PDB file of C-alpha atoms in Angstrom:
ATOM      1  CA  MET A   1      -9.451  14.923  -4.562  1.00  0.00           C
ATOM      2  CA  GLY A   2     -11.385  13.807  -1.493  1.00  0.00           C
ATOM      3  CA  ARG A   3     -11.110  15.525   1.824  1.00  0.00           C
ATOM      4  CA  GLN A   4      -8.393  14.394   4.138  1.00  0.00           C
ATOM      5  CA  THR A   5      -9.481  12.079   6.891  1.00  0.00           C
ATOM      6  CA  SER A   6      -8.112  12.314  10.374  1.00  0.00           C
ATOM      7  CA  ALA A   7      -5.814   9.372   9.496  1.00  0.00           C
ATOM      8  CA  THR A   8      -4.281  11.064   6.460  1.00  0.00           C
ATOM      9  CA  SER A   9      -4.085  14.350   8.320  1.00  0.00           C
ATOM     10  CA  ALA A  10      -2.236  12.687  11.205  1.00  0.00           C
ATOM     11  CA  VAL A  11       0.258  11.111   8.794  1.00  0.00           C
ATOM     12  CA  GLN A  12       0.855  14.450   7.093  1.00  0.00           C
ATOM     13  CA  THR A  13       1.376  16.141  10.470  1.00  0.00           C
ATOM     14  CA  ALA A  14       3.950  13.502  11.479  1.00  0.00           C
ATOM     15  CA  ILE A  15       5.772  13.964   8.150  1.00  0.00           C
ATOM     16  CA  GLU A  16       5.903  17.724   8.677  1.00  0.00           C
ATOM     17  CA  LYS A  17       7.244  17.251  12.222  1.00  0.00           C
ATOM     18  CA  ALA A  18       9.972  14.968  10.865  1.00  0.00           C
ATOM     19  CA  ARG A  19      10.951  17.579   8.285  1.00  0.00           C
ATOM     20  CA  ALA A  20      11.093  20.269  10.949  1.00  0.00           C
ATOM     21  CA  VAL A  21      13.264  18.240  13.322  1.00  0.00           C
ATOM     22  CA  GLY A  22      15.953  18.142  10.630  1.00  0.00           C
ATOM     23  CA  TYR A  23      16.437  21.878  10.967  1.00  0.00           C
ATOM     24  CA  ARG A  24      16.869  21.955  14.719  1.00  0.00           C
ATOM     25  CA  ALA A  25      18.567  19.848  17.313  1.00  0.00           C
ATOM     26  CA  GLY A  26      16.122  17.347  18.731  1.00  0.00           C
ATOM     27  CA  THR A  27      16.811  15.193  21.729  1.00  0.00           C
ATOM     28  CA  HIS A  28      17.055  11.444  21.305  1.00  0.00           C
ATOM     29  CA  GLU A  29      13.764  11.127  23.201  1.00  0.00           C
ATOM     30  CA  GLU A  30      12.021  13.500  20.760  1.00  0.00           C
ATOM     31  CA  LEU A  31      13.421  11.592  17.807  1.00  0.00           C
ATOM     32  CA  ASP A  32      12.387   8.271  19.339  1.00  0.00           C
ATOM     33  CA  SER A  33       8.861   9.538  19.937  1.00  0.00           C
ATOM     34  CA  LEU A  34       8.609  10.802  16.365  1.00  0.00           C
ATOM     35  CA  ALA A  35      10.037   7.545  14.995  1.00  0.00           C
ATOM     36  CA  THR A  36       7.414   5.606  16.966  1.00  0.00           C
ATOM     37  CA  GLU A  37       4.648   7.805  15.576  1.00  0.00           C
ATOM     38  CA  LEU A  38       5.929   7.336  12.024  1.00  0.00           C
ATOM     39  CA  ARG A  39       6.246   3.567  12.524  1.00  0.00           C
ATOM     40  CA  ASP A  40       2.615   3.470  13.686  1.00  0.00           C
ATOM     41  CA  HIS A  41       1.552   5.232  10.486  1.00  0.00           C
ATOM     42  CA  VAL A  42       3.612   2.823   8.393  1.00  0.00           C
ATOM     43  CA  ALA A  43       1.923  -0.078  10.202  1.00  0.00           C
ATOM     44  CA  GLN A  44      -1.484   1.411   9.307  1.00  0.00           C
ATOM     45  CA  MET A  45      -0.726   1.989   5.639  1.00  0.00           C
ATOM     46  CA  LEU A  46       1.433  -1.039   4.844  1.00  0.00           C
ATOM     47  CA  PRO A  47      -1.390  -3.640   4.863  1.00  0.00           C
ATOM     48  CA  VAL A  48      -3.375  -1.492   2.417  1.00  0.00           C
ATOM     49  CA  ALA A  49      -0.342  -1.210   0.139  1.00  0.00           C
ATOM     50  CA  GLN A  50       0.458  -4.912   0.407  1.00  0.00           C
ATOM     51  CA  ASP A  51      -3.134  -5.875  -0.343  1.00  0.00           C
ATOM     52  CA  ARG A  52      -3.161  -3.789  -3.522  1.00  0.00           C
ATOM     53  CA  THR A  53       0.248  -5.127  -4.543  1.00  0.00           C
ATOM     54  CA  ASP A  54      -0.822  -8.722  -3.888  1.00  0.00           C
ATOM     55  CA  ARG A  55      -3.642  -8.289  -6.394  1.00  0.00           C
ATOM     56  CA  MET A  56      -1.150  -7.519  -9.170  1.00  0.00           C
ATOM     57  CA  TRP A  57       0.288 -10.090 -11.529  1.00  0.00           C
ATOM     58  CA  HIS A  58       3.316 -11.427  -9.632  1.00  0.00           C
ATOM     59  CA  GLY A  59       5.407 -11.775 -12.767  1.00  0.00           C
ATOM     60  CA  SER A  60       5.283  -8.098 -13.690  1.00  0.00           C
ATOM     61  CA  ARG A  61       8.148  -5.676 -13.223  1.00  0.00           C
ATOM     62  CA  GLU A  62       5.824  -3.231 -11.430  1.00  0.00           C
ATOM     63  CA  TRP A  63       4.780  -5.904  -8.916  1.00  0.00           C
ATOM     64  CA  TYR A  64       8.409  -6.800  -8.234  1.00  0.00           C
ATOM     65  CA  VAL A  65       9.436  -3.160  -7.722  1.00  0.00           C
ATOM     66  CA  LEU A  66       6.481  -2.445  -5.387  1.00  0.00           C
ATOM     67  CA  ALA A  67       6.845  -5.693  -3.422  1.00  0.00           C
ATOM     68  CA  THR A  68      10.546  -4.984  -2.926  1.00  0.00           C
ATOM     69  CA  ARG A  69       9.880  -1.412  -1.826  1.00  0.00           C
ATOM     70  CA  LEU A  70       7.198  -2.486   0.628  1.00  0.00           C
ATOM     71  CA  ASN A  71       9.460  -5.179   2.060  1.00  0.00           C
ATOM     72  CA  SER A  72      12.208  -2.586   2.507  1.00  0.00           C
ATOM     73  CA  ILE A  73       9.813  -0.188   4.249  1.00  0.00           C
ATOM     74  CA  SER A  74       8.616  -2.961   6.555  1.00  0.00           C
ATOM     75  CA  THR A  75      12.179  -3.975   7.423  1.00  0.00           C
ATOM     76  CA  GLU A  76      13.260  -0.400   8.141  1.00  0.00           C
ATOM     77  CA  ALA A  77      10.192   0.282  10.289  1.00  0.00           C
ATOM     78  CA  GLU A  78      11.117  -2.683  12.492  1.00  0.00           C
ATOM     79  CA  GLN A  79      14.548  -1.243  13.315  1.00  0.00           C
ATOM     80  CA  SER A  80      15.029   0.444  16.673  1.00  0.00           C
ATOM     81  CA  LEU A  81      16.240   4.022  16.641  1.00  0.00           C
ATOM     82  CA  ALA A  82      19.991   4.406  16.219  1.00  0.00           C
ATOM     83  CA  THR A  83      21.924   5.628  19.255  1.00  0.00           C
ATOM     84  CA  GLY A  84      23.973   8.235  17.393  1.00  0.00           C
ATOM     85  CA  LYS A  85      22.253  11.584  16.935  1.00  0.00           C
ATOM     86  CA  LEU A  86      23.022  11.987  13.229  1.00  0.00           C
ATOM     87  CA  ALA A  87      22.022   8.402  12.475  1.00  0.00           C
ATOM     88  CA  ALA A  88      18.783   8.892  14.453  1.00  0.00           C
ATOM     89  CA  HIS A  89      18.002  12.079  12.490  1.00  0.00           C
ATOM     90  CA  VAL A  90      18.581  10.240   9.210  1.00  0.00           C
ATOM     91  CA  GLN A  91      16.456   7.308  10.315  1.00  0.00           C
ATOM     92  CA  VAL A  92      13.533   9.569  11.262  1.00  0.00           C
ATOM     93  CA  ARG A  93      13.849  11.421   7.978  1.00  0.00           C
ATOM     94  CA  LEU A  94      13.780   8.142   6.025  1.00  0.00           C
ATOM     95  CA  LEU A  95      10.732   6.943   7.959  1.00  0.00           C
ATOM     96  CA  ALA A  96       9.021  10.211   7.043  1.00  0.00           C
ATOM     97  CA  LEU A  97       9.864   9.705   3.365  1.00  0.00           C
ATOM     98  CA  ASP A  98       8.462   6.181   3.506  1.00  0.00           C
ATOM     99  CA  CYS A  99       5.269   7.503   5.127  1.00  0.00           C
ATOM    100  CA  GLU A 100       4.978  10.189   2.479  1.00  0.00           C
ATOM    101  CA  TRP A 101       5.440   7.641  -0.322  1.00  0.00           C
ATOM    102  CA  LEU A 102       2.822   5.323   1.193  1.00  0.00           C
ATOM    103  CA  LEU A 103       0.402   8.206   1.767  1.00  0.00           C
ATOM    104  CA  THR A 104       0.803   9.473  -1.792  1.00  0.00           C
ATOM    105  CA  ARG A 105       0.273   6.050  -3.382  1.00  0.00           C
ATOM    106  CA  TYR A 106      -2.212   4.453  -0.993  1.00  0.00           C
ATOM    107  CA  GLY A 107      -3.693   7.223   1.179  1.00  0.00           C
ATOM    108  CA  ALA A 108      -6.946   7.242  -0.769  1.00  0.00           C
ATOM    109  CA  ASP A 109      -7.440   3.575   0.157  1.00  0.00           C
ATOM    110  CA  LEU A 110      -7.083   4.088   3.908  1.00  0.00           C
ATOM    111  CA  PRO A 111     -10.186   3.259   5.946  1.00  0.00           C
ATOM    112  CA  GLY A 112     -12.515   6.249   6.246  1.00  0.00           C
ATOM    113  CA  GLN A 113     -11.090   8.072   3.210  1.00  0.00           C
ATOM    114  CA  GLU A 114     -13.756   9.615   1.029  1.00  0.00           C
ATOM    115  CA  PRO A 115     -13.660   8.740  -2.682  1.00  0.00           C
ATOM    116  CA  PRO A 116     -12.585  11.546  -5.083  1.00  0.00           C
ATOM    117  CA  ARG A 117     -15.400  13.717  -6.399  1.00  0.00           C
TER     118      ARG A 117
END
């Protein structure tokens, strides 16, 4: 596997912060800041994922599943942070899971990522 770039490292750090906030009480401001950071990472990775998905045969089951998942991620990333504390925690956690999924599937295609050796 190639070395992590600063982009993939930053995404991983944000994911780890989101996991940690679930185990302690974070303020709404902390959660909002983390949600914004995760949304920024989604915005970076989503075009890469969509480009790869667009190159697939649009009649395949795999294309449909990926296109639907990416549309769902995009829609969720556009939502403002919930006002309730529990709902905000859940929302941040789900954004982190989406980031992790995108990073796992498409992280190697991010700009500046070294090819595997």
